[in-house]
Amino acid sequence: MQSNEQIQLWNQAAVKILDVRRVVLEAGERIQAYYLPANSFMYALRGKAFVEMDGQQHETKPFNLLHGSKGSRLDIEARDEFEYVMLFYRAFQAFPKPRYAWRLEQDSVTPFSHQYAFMPDSPLVLLRYLNDMEKAWIQANHLDHLQVKSLFYQFVHELMFQLAEQEIHTIRPDPVKQVLRYIHTQYREHMTLDSLAEQFNYSSRHLSMQFKRKTSYSPIDYLIQIRLNEAQKLLRYSNITLREIAAEVGYSDVYYFSRLFKKHVGMPPIRYQQKVREHEVIEDRPLHVSELSIGNRRKQRYIDYDNHYQYIDGGSTPMKKRKATSSSMLFIAILSLTMLLSACGAGSTPTLTASEGTGNTSNSTTVSTSTDAGAQTNNGSETRTISTVKGDVVVPADPKRVVVLYLQGDVVALGVKPVGTSEVFDGAAYKSELEGVNSLGTWFEPNPEAVIDLNPDLIIVPSEDTYTLLKDVAPTVYVPYEKMSTEERLQYIAGIFGKEKEAETLLNNLNSKVDEGKKKLADAGILDKTVSIIEGGLKGMAVVESKQFGRGSQIIYEYLGMKAPDIVQQKIDVSTKASGSTVSMEVLPEYVGDYVFRSVYDGADNLMDNPVWNSIPAVKEGRLIEIDFNFFYYSDVYSLDKQLDFVVEHLLSTVKAE
């Protein structure tokens, strides 16, 4: 990053000083694998040291200054007595982009995380500010801490001046390299995608995307591979117990570790240990090697089907030891019975196929997903076959341990409380319905370890990526929601649970409530008025131009049938997906109708003093309605029902206010 860009960022920065500390290392003393808890300046005062920051090596002597980002790994080896000052701070833009940007854009790296090292031309000026900050920090009262912040800005001003004078270029840390280094050294510690993102000051989404692009693994999948590789070494070369091995590689639950090991390696840990040790013995006995070289036996792989434990109340239980012959006989008997039942049912059960996106069956199918979501209850009513775009999936007829990502509102509305779900915004309409439910991370990349740990008997996912990630954990149904209408999606999900009647009731109730709301609005003289939905602030306002965008667009433009101003309505009429335009504040009045709904969020600009905003008739005359972003983000049937109440109530309240 160029120095002028840094200066622009600091001009908009808000800062919190976290610590100012002086450190002295004896000659030969080392600090290894110290991960910076926050952005920091390191200023050498006396002595020499070998300093390495995220693989960048520096011969540090008095007055050298280094800047590192949160999560950077710091290694120091003192050549002689080495004294330095560490200043830890947190900085962010005082006027950031909205919490949820219009195009869901995210900065790839936080703006103050760049790294650099240089020798100042005027080191004593910087040192004076640091010494004054240290003295004020030690006083530990609020007034002195305010002085520290004031001195910090002066320190940064001088620093930027000297960086510009020397034309020092800063480097952006590579998030993937940082995380790889951290995982390899700290794999024994508990970590999730969110904790890794927090550790290195990146968004979970950005970190996951970058990591996958460069390694072909998600961070958690990579962590699992590292842990299991270490476990295999311990199984081969040590005699410690399985519980000790699990703890050594970061798993407190030995049974969970065994299950995970079997899933990824193909056999249980103890069986793996026996096989590798038998192989080592055979290698020491040439006759056996010769015998096997004629035709190597294929390794028996574990059949990756874990559902045998998922229907037992209370989760999985350790199995008692059985003789190999009886186990084999039992497996053969079960397999034969399964084949027999399949054969018996084949003549009476139609084969279901689904067309891409809608879940509708093909012409040759006698079951229509418009009424039962391609679901068919199998013999004995213990399972149900669901036709999906990924093929038929057999699910429990009455699932008890459901994991659902993103589509929680529809599932909750059907009366199903999941055991695990992806993160939900605090203001979501159904948030209280999920109290006590395990959070599994973001919907687009949940924590697979956490999902496995819940022993689910059914998983519902909204994307192909999440389907691929979780399909081997339990029966997984992929719902391509973005290609479905609300009615199609709800009926499809209802078919998974055998709750078609409940879905019909929900839709009838919603439609009745819509009719009632339209009548109330018509009686109040509002239904034929124009409505705009906007989001943004002083630098630009986004105008919703489709029924599929959220922010109340589906309720207002589709269900209630209200219209936008002509300049917006023309685009709504032809739009088939979420869309909108960003306009400047100067032309915004052209896009605002008789009523305006503004989506707001934490940190949204206050427009009360803006003359253009205040000149808009809808704003000036009290027909502005602010809606909470989190509450209006979701478009499930539960949320739509609550959003409908909100929209009708607040539109009617503008008439009462007059």
XYZ file of C-alpha atoms in Angstrom:
658
model
C 0.000 0.000 0.000
C 1.270 3.487 -0.853
C 1.811 5.966 1.985
C -0.847 8.384 0.683
C -3.445 5.598 0.874
C -2.378 4.911 4.449
C -2.739 8.590 5.273
C -6.278 8.682 3.869
C -7.214 5.676 5.998
C -5.778 7.179 9.173
C -7.694 10.380 8.486
C -10.912 8.386 8.911
C -9.696 6.186 11.759
C -11.127 5.718 15.209
C -8.608 4.213 17.617
C -8.579 2.332 20.885
C -5.252 1.849 22.659
C -5.099 -1.607 24.232
C -1.665 -1.663 25.884
C 1.718 0.040 25.989
C 4.447 -2.146 27.429
C 8.247 -2.137 27.676
C 10.045 -5.494 27.336
C 13.665 -6.431 28.066
C 15.152 -9.727 26.843
C 18.433 -11.145 28.061
C 21.100 -12.075 25.516
C 20.114 -15.376 23.893
C 16.561 -15.232 25.232
C 13.831 -16.140 22.771
C 10.155 -15.466 22.225
C 8.690 -18.038 19.860
C 5.322 -18.406 18.156
C 3.783 -15.344 19.787
C 0.649 -14.395 17.858
C -0.104 -10.706 18.083
C -3.445 -10.186 19.879
C -3.986 -6.901 18.035
C -2.310 -4.592 15.528
C 0.917 -3.346 17.046
C 3.982 -1.182 16.688
C 7.289 -2.605 17.905
C 9.988 0.012 18.519
C 13.524 -1.171 19.341
C 15.272 0.927 22.018
C 18.635 -0.743 22.593
C 20.487 -3.921 21.740
C 20.155 -6.147 18.726
C 17.824 -9.006 17.917
C 16.769 -11.293 15.131
C 13.049 -10.670 14.568
C 10.787 -12.661 12.291
C 7.215 -11.595 11.562
C 5.073 -13.919 9.464
C 8.198 -15.299 7.819
C 9.680 -11.852 7.096
C 13.119 -11.703 8.717
C 14.637 -8.543 10.176
C 17.980 -7.746 11.814
C 16.712 -5.288 14.398
C 18.864 -2.650 16.062
C 18.042 0.498 18.070
C 15.267 2.698 16.626
C 14.046 0.097 14.120
C 10.251 0.246 13.926
C 8.051 -2.668 12.868
C 4.304 -2.774 12.360
C 2.393 -6.052 12.522
C -1.261 -7.009 12.168
C -3.477 -8.911 14.529
C -2.736 -12.641 14.302
C 0.758 -12.207 12.868
C 3.316 -14.616 14.278
C 6.248 -12.947 16.027
C 9.552 -14.703 16.808
C 12.378 -12.851 18.551
C 15.914 -13.999 19.382
C 17.970 -11.453 21.355
C 21.608 -11.212 20.240
C 22.453 -9.155 23.298
C 20.281 -7.454 25.915
C 17.378 -6.239 23.841
C 14.839 -3.626 24.945
C 11.770 -2.580 22.994
C 8.326 -1.029 23.364
C 5.143 -2.749 22.146
C 2.103 -0.593 21.466
C -1.120 -2.561 20.863
C -4.104 -0.812 19.323
C -7.356 -1.404 17.527
C -8.290 0.902 14.653
C -11.283 1.009 12.386
C -12.779 3.453 9.949
C -14.995 5.909 11.789
C -17.278 6.093 8.748
C -17.284 2.500 7.555
C -19.338 0.890 4.863
C -22.719 -0.329 6.111
C -22.567 -3.458 8.196
C -24.300 -5.318 5.385
C -23.133 -3.679 2.171
C -25.440 -3.377 -0.802
C -23.550 -5.894 -2.901
C -22.393 -7.840 0.118
C -18.904 -6.602 -0.567
C -16.295 -7.075 2.131
C -12.829 -5.660 2.360
C -10.406 -8.461 1.679
C -8.230 -7.288 4.537
C -8.847 -4.744 7.255
C -7.253 -1.448 6.218
C -4.812 -1.138 9.135
C -3.303 -4.611 8.927
C -0.388 -3.951 6.566
C 3.127 -4.856 7.650
C 6.312 -2.883 7.312
C 9.698 -2.291 8.944
C 12.024 0.685 8.553
C 14.607 2.904 10.207
C 13.116 6.380 10.870
C 15.083 9.418 9.767
C 14.077 11.220 12.983
C 13.814 8.381 15.521
C 13.881 10.584 18.626
C 10.631 12.348 17.683
C 8.829 9.009 17.561
C 10.543 7.902 20.741
C 9.366 11.011 22.596
C 5.734 10.255 21.728
C 6.151 6.617 22.777
C 7.738 7.570 26.113
C 4.943 10.034 26.842
C 2.329 7.440 25.935
C 3.949 4.881 28.233
C 3.992 7.297 31.187
C 0.359 8.312 30.679
C -0.707 4.697 30.247
C 0.802 3.699 33.570
C -1.309 6.343 35.363
C -4.370 4.252 34.408
C -7.105 6.867 34.764
C -9.526 7.957 32.066
C -8.032 11.397 31.565
C -4.534 9.980 31.078
C -5.824 7.369 28.665
C -7.412 10.162 26.656
C -3.978 11.766 26.546
C -2.534 8.467 25.272
C -4.986 8.531 22.382
C -4.072 12.124 21.589
C -0.359 11.272 21.630
C -1.013 8.226 19.465
C -2.492 10.355 16.683
C 0.583 12.605 16.833
C 2.793 9.519 16.727
C 0.954 8.255 13.639
C 1.166 11.697 12.009
C 4.936 11.737 12.421
C 5.195 8.126 11.311
C 3.193 8.739 8.117
C 5.350 11.762 7.356
C 8.552 9.739 7.660
C 7.152 6.784 5.697
C 6.202 9.150 2.873
C 9.608 10.820 2.942
C 11.371 7.473 2.584
C 8.773 6.138 0.122
C 8.334 3.009 2.235
C 5.864 0.546 0.720
C 3.867 -1.642 3.053
C 2.882 -5.244 2.384
C -0.448 -6.918 2.892
C -0.224 -10.121 4.934
C -1.349 -13.308 3.207
C -4.299 -14.630 5.249
C -3.819 -18.187 3.986
C -0.148 -18.319 4.961
C -0.983 -16.863 8.363
C -3.674 -19.442 9.032
C -1.591 -22.337 7.709
C 1.261 -21.371 10.023
C -1.123 -21.056 12.941
C -2.853 -24.392 12.316
C 0.439 -26.263 12.024
C 1.677 -24.946 15.371
C -1.579 -24.661 17.324
C -3.629 -27.592 16.008
C -4.024 -28.961 19.541
C -6.035 -25.889 20.527
C -9.783 -25.568 20.060
C -10.525 -23.585 16.907
C -13.440 -22.924 14.580
C -13.742 -20.957 11.357
C -15.117 -18.008 13.314
C -12.328 -18.130 15.895
C -9.693 -18.278 13.134
C -11.302 -15.322 11.392
C -11.356 -13.407 14.668
C -7.749 -14.356 15.404
C -6.529 -12.899 12.112
C -9.033 -10.058 11.791
C -10.694 -11.245 8.592
C -14.300 -12.033 7.797
C -15.187 -15.740 7.981
C -16.433 -15.694 4.403
C -13.315 -14.062 2.961
C -10.954 -16.301 4.914
C -12.791 -19.454 3.857
C -12.895 -18.459 0.186
C -9.201 -17.525 0.067
C -8.158 -20.667 1.934
C -10.150 -22.956 -0.355
C -8.840 -21.231 -3.449
C -5.212 -21.837 -2.456
C -5.406 -25.208 -0.664
C -8.612 -26.831 -2.006
C -9.637 -27.341 1.630
C -11.741 -25.319 4.011
C -9.747 -24.233 7.101
C -11.558 -26.745 9.323
C -11.090 -29.612 6.852
C -7.395 -28.768 6.719
C -7.238 -28.710 10.522
C -8.847 -32.169 10.643
C -6.254 -33.527 8.186
C -3.374 -32.130 10.254
C -4.790 -33.579 13.466
C -5.409 -36.999 11.940
C -1.946 -37.098 10.361
C -0.447 -36.461 13.785
C -2.725 -39.112 15.284
C -1.536 -41.655 12.708
C 2.080 -40.968 13.672
C 1.275 -41.499 17.340
C -0.606 -44.715 16.570
C 2.358 -46.030 14.592
C 5.196 -45.086 16.875
C 3.870 -44.737 20.429
C 2.165 -46.923 23.009
C 0.036 -44.264 24.685
C -3.687 -44.839 25.063
C -6.266 -43.814 22.500
C -7.683 -41.262 24.926
C -4.223 -39.699 25.309
C -3.742 -39.606 21.536
C -7.117 -37.893 21.075
C -6.236 -35.260 23.685
C -2.789 -34.755 22.175
C -4.211 -33.854 18.764
C -6.976 -31.610 20.101
C -10.024 -33.804 20.819
C -11.391 -34.101 24.342
C -13.979 -36.715 23.332
C -12.225 -39.977 22.471
C -15.334 -41.527 20.932
C -15.871 -38.515 18.672
C -12.195 -38.717 17.690
C -12.589 -42.424 16.840
C -15.632 -41.731 14.665
C -13.879 -38.900 12.856
C -10.759 -41.030 12.343
C -12.815 -43.893 10.892
C -14.660 -41.522 8.568
C -11.498 -39.983 7.085
C -8.969 -42.823 7.272
C -11.314 -45.695 6.485
C -10.988 -47.736 9.667
C -11.075 -47.239 13.455
C -7.857 -46.034 15.126
C -7.124 -49.336 16.888
C -7.629 -51.304 13.669
C -5.344 -48.856 11.864
C -2.677 -49.340 14.528
C -2.876 -53.128 14.231
C -2.615 -53.033 10.441
C 0.364 -50.681 10.220
C 2.237 -52.646 12.867
C 1.457 -55.966 11.168
C 2.725 -54.459 7.925
C 5.984 -53.406 9.598
C 6.436 -56.970 10.908
C 5.782 -58.418 7.450
C 8.383 -56.107 5.931
C 10.937 -57.694 8.292
C 9.979 -61.208 7.072
C 10.998 -61.636 3.398
C 8.989 -64.864 2.882
C 5.737 -63.087 3.638
C 6.699 -60.196 1.404
C 7.360 -62.584 -1.472
C 4.049 -64.317 -0.909
C 2.119 -61.056 -1.023
C 3.980 -59.688 -4.031
C 2.244 -62.225 -6.281
C -1.046 -60.418 -5.838
C -1.460 -57.711 -3.259
C -4.674 -57.882 -1.307
C -6.865 -54.830 -1.600
C -7.266 -52.900 1.593
C -10.732 -53.232 2.993
C -12.253 -49.809 3.189
C -14.801 -48.778 5.767
C -18.269 -48.390 4.249
C -19.004 -44.749 4.943
C -22.498 -45.114 6.336
C -22.843 -43.813 9.859
C -26.617 -43.871 10.141
C -26.704 -47.038 12.231
C -26.382 -45.008 15.412
C -28.586 -42.097 14.500
C -31.931 -43.571 15.490
C -30.910 -44.535 19.035
C -32.330 -42.215 21.689
C -29.549 -40.380 23.455
C -27.099 -40.522 20.581
C -24.435 -43.083 19.813
C -23.118 -45.615 22.325
C -19.855 -47.600 22.322
C -20.244 -51.089 20.887
C -19.207 -54.182 22.844
C -16.517 -56.434 21.449
C -17.802 -59.180 19.217
C -16.097 -62.036 17.485
C -15.240 -61.296 13.882
C -17.266 -64.249 12.593
C -20.460 -63.163 14.360
C -20.013 -59.585 13.171
C -19.630 -60.761 9.610
C -22.662 -62.988 9.856
C -24.714 -60.139 11.325
C -23.655 -57.781 8.541
C -24.535 -60.371 5.864
C -27.920 -60.958 7.469
C -28.701 -57.224 7.572
C -27.534 -56.732 4.004
C -29.676 -59.665 2.808
C -32.707 -58.333 4.661
C -32.210 -54.873 3.163
C -31.998 -56.309 -0.356
C -35.099 -58.413 0.276
C -37.124 -55.424 1.491
C -35.941 -53.357 -1.474
C -36.997 -56.102 -3.852
C -40.401 -56.449 -2.217
C -41.061 -52.728 -2.455
C -39.825 -52.337 -6.009
C -43.012 -53.503 -7.620
C -45.329 -51.183 -5.748
C -43.267 -48.031 -5.370
C -42.955 -45.493 -8.203
C -39.467 -44.129 -8.952
C -39.280 -40.405 -8.296
C -37.159 -37.971 -10.297
C -36.939 -34.212 -9.846
C -36.387 -31.481 -12.377
C -33.676 -28.942 -11.678
C -34.552 -26.110 -9.346
C -38.256 -26.526 -8.601
C -38.451 -30.015 -7.185
C -41.232 -30.914 -9.673
C -41.305 -34.500 -10.870
C -40.906 -35.553 -14.461
C -43.848 -36.550 -16.680
C -43.250 -40.239 -16.014
C -43.666 -39.797 -12.270
C -47.011 -40.301 -10.592
C -46.132 -38.122 -7.590
C -46.158 -34.321 -7.946
C -43.927 -32.153 -5.784
C -46.476 -29.370 -5.972
C -48.454 -31.324 -3.345
C -45.977 -33.530 -1.533
C -42.479 -32.304 -2.464
C -41.564 -35.561 -4.197
C -41.806 -37.441 -0.909
C -43.035 -40.975 -0.457
C -43.443 -42.823 2.818
C -41.816 -46.229 2.589
C -43.004 -49.522 4.003
C -43.470 -49.533 7.761
C -43.611 -45.705 7.843
C -40.064 -45.619 9.252
C -38.475 -43.770 6.344
C -39.490 -41.465 3.541
C -37.908 -41.117 0.093
C -37.327 -37.548 -1.065
C -36.726 -36.756 -4.707
C -34.037 -34.078 -4.993
C -31.879 -32.554 -7.712
C -29.089 -34.743 -6.321
C -31.146 -37.932 -6.602
C -33.422 -39.797 -4.215
C -32.624 -39.443 -0.513
C -34.044 -41.760 2.141
C -34.810 -39.848 5.345
C -36.476 -40.823 8.641
C -40.261 -40.554 8.536
C -40.144 -38.753 11.882
C -36.681 -37.175 12.233
C -35.681 -36.233 15.767
C -32.304 -34.568 15.273
C -32.571 -32.117 12.397
C -29.801 -29.779 11.281
C -30.940 -26.957 8.972
C -28.896 -24.214 7.329
C -30.434 -20.859 6.334
C -33.962 -22.270 5.813
C -34.722 -22.219 9.536
C -37.821 -20.018 9.288
C -39.748 -22.448 7.088
C -38.728 -25.405 9.268
C -39.714 -23.622 12.489
C -43.042 -22.534 10.966
C -43.806 -26.214 10.297
C -43.388 -26.956 13.992
C -39.927 -28.538 13.818
C -37.240 -27.385 16.251
C -33.779 -28.321 14.957
C -30.871 -29.451 17.133
C -28.433 -27.336 15.140
C -28.612 -24.450 12.711
C -26.510 -21.805 11.026
C -26.152 -18.375 12.601
C -29.251 -16.186 12.701
C -29.319 -12.385 12.891
C -30.406 -11.136 16.294
C -33.481 -9.349 14.949
C -34.829 -12.277 12.922
C -38.551 -12.895 13.471
C -38.003 -16.500 14.549
C -34.872 -15.912 16.663
C -36.641 -16.749 19.940
C -37.898 -20.050 18.484
C -34.292 -21.220 18.194
C -33.324 -20.544 21.794
C -31.016 -23.304 23.031
C -30.316 -24.608 19.511
C -26.645 -25.200 18.662
C -25.096 -22.611 16.346
C -22.963 -24.136 13.595
C -21.385 -21.038 12.044
C -22.290 -19.268 8.823
C -24.814 -20.937 6.527
C -22.419 -21.082 3.561
C -19.682 -22.839 5.549
C -20.835 -24.521 8.736
C -18.427 -26.274 11.075
C -18.558 -29.948 9.946
C -17.096 -31.168 13.246
C -19.894 -29.472 15.151
C -22.472 -31.012 12.809
C -21.041 -34.507 13.289
C -21.022 -33.986 17.033
C -24.817 -33.466 17.017
C -25.496 -36.935 15.556
C -28.134 -35.572 13.124
C -30.585 -37.927 11.447
C -31.506 -35.322 8.795
C -29.692 -32.328 7.314
C -31.312 -29.638 5.146
C -28.966 -27.401 3.159
C -29.453 -24.440 0.770
C -26.465 -24.842 -1.580
C -24.431 -27.408 -3.480
C -21.308 -26.525 -1.488
C -22.972 -27.260 1.841
C -24.495 -30.426 0.380
C -21.050 -31.678 -0.667
C -19.635 -30.773 2.738
C -22.266 -32.596 4.812
C -23.808 -35.313 2.630
C -21.702 -38.062 4.227
C -22.647 -37.095 7.770
C -26.368 -37.987 7.570
C -29.182 -38.043 4.987
C -28.911 -34.602 3.389
C -31.558 -32.801 1.339
C -30.446 -29.921 -0.875
C -33.185 -27.319 -1.355
C -32.424 -24.973 -4.311
C -34.488 -22.239 -2.669
C -33.344 -19.438 -4.977
C -35.125 -21.149 -7.890
C -38.394 -21.648 -5.998
C -41.324 -19.470 -5.058
C -42.260 -19.218 -1.392
C -45.099 -21.690 -1.918
C -42.936 -24.194 -3.800
C -40.167 -24.005 -1.221
C -42.486 -24.432 1.764
C -44.342 -27.348 0.168
C -41.053 -29.015 -0.709
C -39.697 -28.691 2.825
C -43.039 -29.824 4.241
C -42.776 -32.972 2.104
C -39.474 -33.815 3.778
C -41.241 -33.980 7.150
C -44.628 -35.261 5.981
C -46.232 -31.964 7.022
C -48.049 -31.078 3.814
C -51.260 -30.201 5.671
C -49.390 -27.839 7.989
C -47.834 -26.120 4.965
C -51.245 -25.708 3.348
C -52.592 -24.179 6.558
C -49.650 -21.764 6.789
C -50.111 -20.598 3.211
C -53.889 -20.247 3.590
C -53.436 -18.219 6.760
C -50.845 -15.979 5.093
C -53.068 -15.390 2.058
C -56.060 -14.629 4.289
C -53.983 -12.167 6.256
C -52.824 -10.563 2.960
C -56.422 -10.130 1.821
C -57.337 -8.616 5.171
C -54.344 -6.262 5.019
C -55.180 -5.143 1.470
C -58.730 -4.346 2.521
C -57.535 -2.273 5.491
C -55.071 -0.368 3.289
C -57.698 0.188 0.594
C -60.184 1.487 3.155
C -57.510 3.875 4.427
C -56.752 5.097 0.878
C -53.199 3.730 0.924
C -53.245 0.609 -1.267
C -53.022 2.556 -4.542
C -50.193 4.810 -3.334
C -46.598 4.347 -4.529
C -43.979 2.822 -2.232
C -40.171 2.849 -2.371
C -37.723 0.656 -0.451
C -34.243 2.081 0.045
C -31.041 1.358 1.949
C -27.868 3.369 2.366
C -26.678 6.766 3.500
C -25.275 10.131 2.586
C -22.854 8.918 -0.080
C -25.434 6.903 -1.987
C -28.784 5.257 -1.560
C -29.710 1.843 -2.938
C -33.214 1.492 -4.358
C -34.839 -1.964 -4.432
C -36.012 -2.823 -7.958
C -37.402 -6.361 -7.664
C -39.846 -8.446 -5.665
C -37.115 -10.926 -4.773
C -34.712 -8.617 -2.989
C -35.956 -8.904 0.591
C -36.178 -5.761 2.771
C -39.978 -6.177 2.565
C -40.093 -6.181 -1.244
C -41.941 -9.480 -1.437
C -44.628 -8.386 1.022
C -45.067 -4.908 -0.461
C -44.746 -5.533 -4.189
C -45.870 -9.166 -4.534
C -48.346 -10.002 -1.785
C -49.928 -6.586 -1.205
C -49.536 -5.697 -4.885
C -48.457 -2.106 -4.201
C -46.564 -0.174 -6.865
C -43.323 1.784 -6.901
C -42.751 5.090 -8.744
C -42.734 4.533 -12.531
C -38.931 4.828 -12.813
C -38.626 1.884 -10.382
C -41.777 -0.057 -11.297
C -40.623 -0.508 -14.886
C -37.656 -2.499 -13.598
C -39.708 -4.446 -11.045
C -42.072 -5.606 -13.786
C -39.277 -7.294 -15.773
C -36.957 -8.395 -12.964
C -36.685 -12.123 -12.216
C -34.004 -11.939 -9.535
C -32.831 -9.715 -6.714
C -31.779 -6.376 -8.157
C -31.409 -2.713 -7.277
C -29.612 0.501 -8.234
C -27.472 2.877 -6.233
C -28.308 6.551 -6.772
C -26.830 9.733 -5.367
C -28.625 11.723 -2.710
C -29.197 14.531 -5.223
C -31.398 12.410 -7.516
C -32.960 10.252 -4.787
C -36.237 12.262 -4.706
C -37.021 10.985 -8.226
C -37.046 7.400 -6.889
C -39.104 7.968 -3.739
C -42.850 7.344 -3.833
C -45.694 8.456 -1.594
C -44.332 6.154 1.119
C -40.739 5.137 1.748
C -39.345 2.221 3.730
C -35.709 2.691 4.718
C -33.675 -0.339 5.804
C -31.421 0.617 8.730
C -28.657 -1.165 10.617
C -26.043 -0.457 13.267
C -23.943 2.492 12.130
C -26.359 3.701 9.443
C -25.946 7.381 8.532
C -28.142 9.880 10.341
C -29.905 11.822 7.582
C -31.884 14.224 9.757
C -29.677 17.215 8.936
C -29.450 16.551 5.202
C -31.410 19.187 3.233
C -32.075 16.922 0.223
C -33.412 14.165 2.450
C -35.605 16.561 4.399
C -37.024 18.020 1.182
C -38.524 14.668 0.098
C -42.331 14.888 0.628
C -42.623 11.387 2.122
C -39.943 12.264 4.693
C -41.182 15.773 5.353
C -44.805 14.690 5.799
C -44.174 11.690 8.080
C -44.567 8.847 5.576
C -41.067 7.488 6.227
C -40.988 4.041 7.860
C -37.670 2.657 9.087
C -37.286 -1.132 8.991
C -34.661 -3.194 10.796
C -32.284 -4.889 8.356
C -32.096 -8.086 10.421
C -35.878 -8.420 10.732
C -36.486 -7.869 6.997
C -33.507 -9.876 5.730
C -35.255 -13.254 5.633
C -38.010 -14.351 3.210
C -39.267 -17.565 4.829
C -42.972 -17.994 5.580
C -42.500 -17.290 9.318
C -40.680 -14.010 8.601
C -43.062 -12.980 5.816
C -46.013 -13.375 8.177
C -44.422 -11.073 10.775
C -43.203 -8.610 8.132
C -46.743 -8.371 6.754
C -48.020 -7.375 10.209
C -45.295 -4.730 10.473
C -45.877 -3.226 7.016
C -49.659 -2.982 7.304
C -49.552 -1.657 10.865
C -46.993 1.052 10.100
C -48.635 2.141 6.855
C -51.939 2.547 8.697
C -50.208 4.429 11.515
C -49.199 7.212 9.087
C -52.884 7.878 8.431
C -53.710 7.942 12.137
C -50.826 10.362 12.718
C -52.341 12.766 10.188
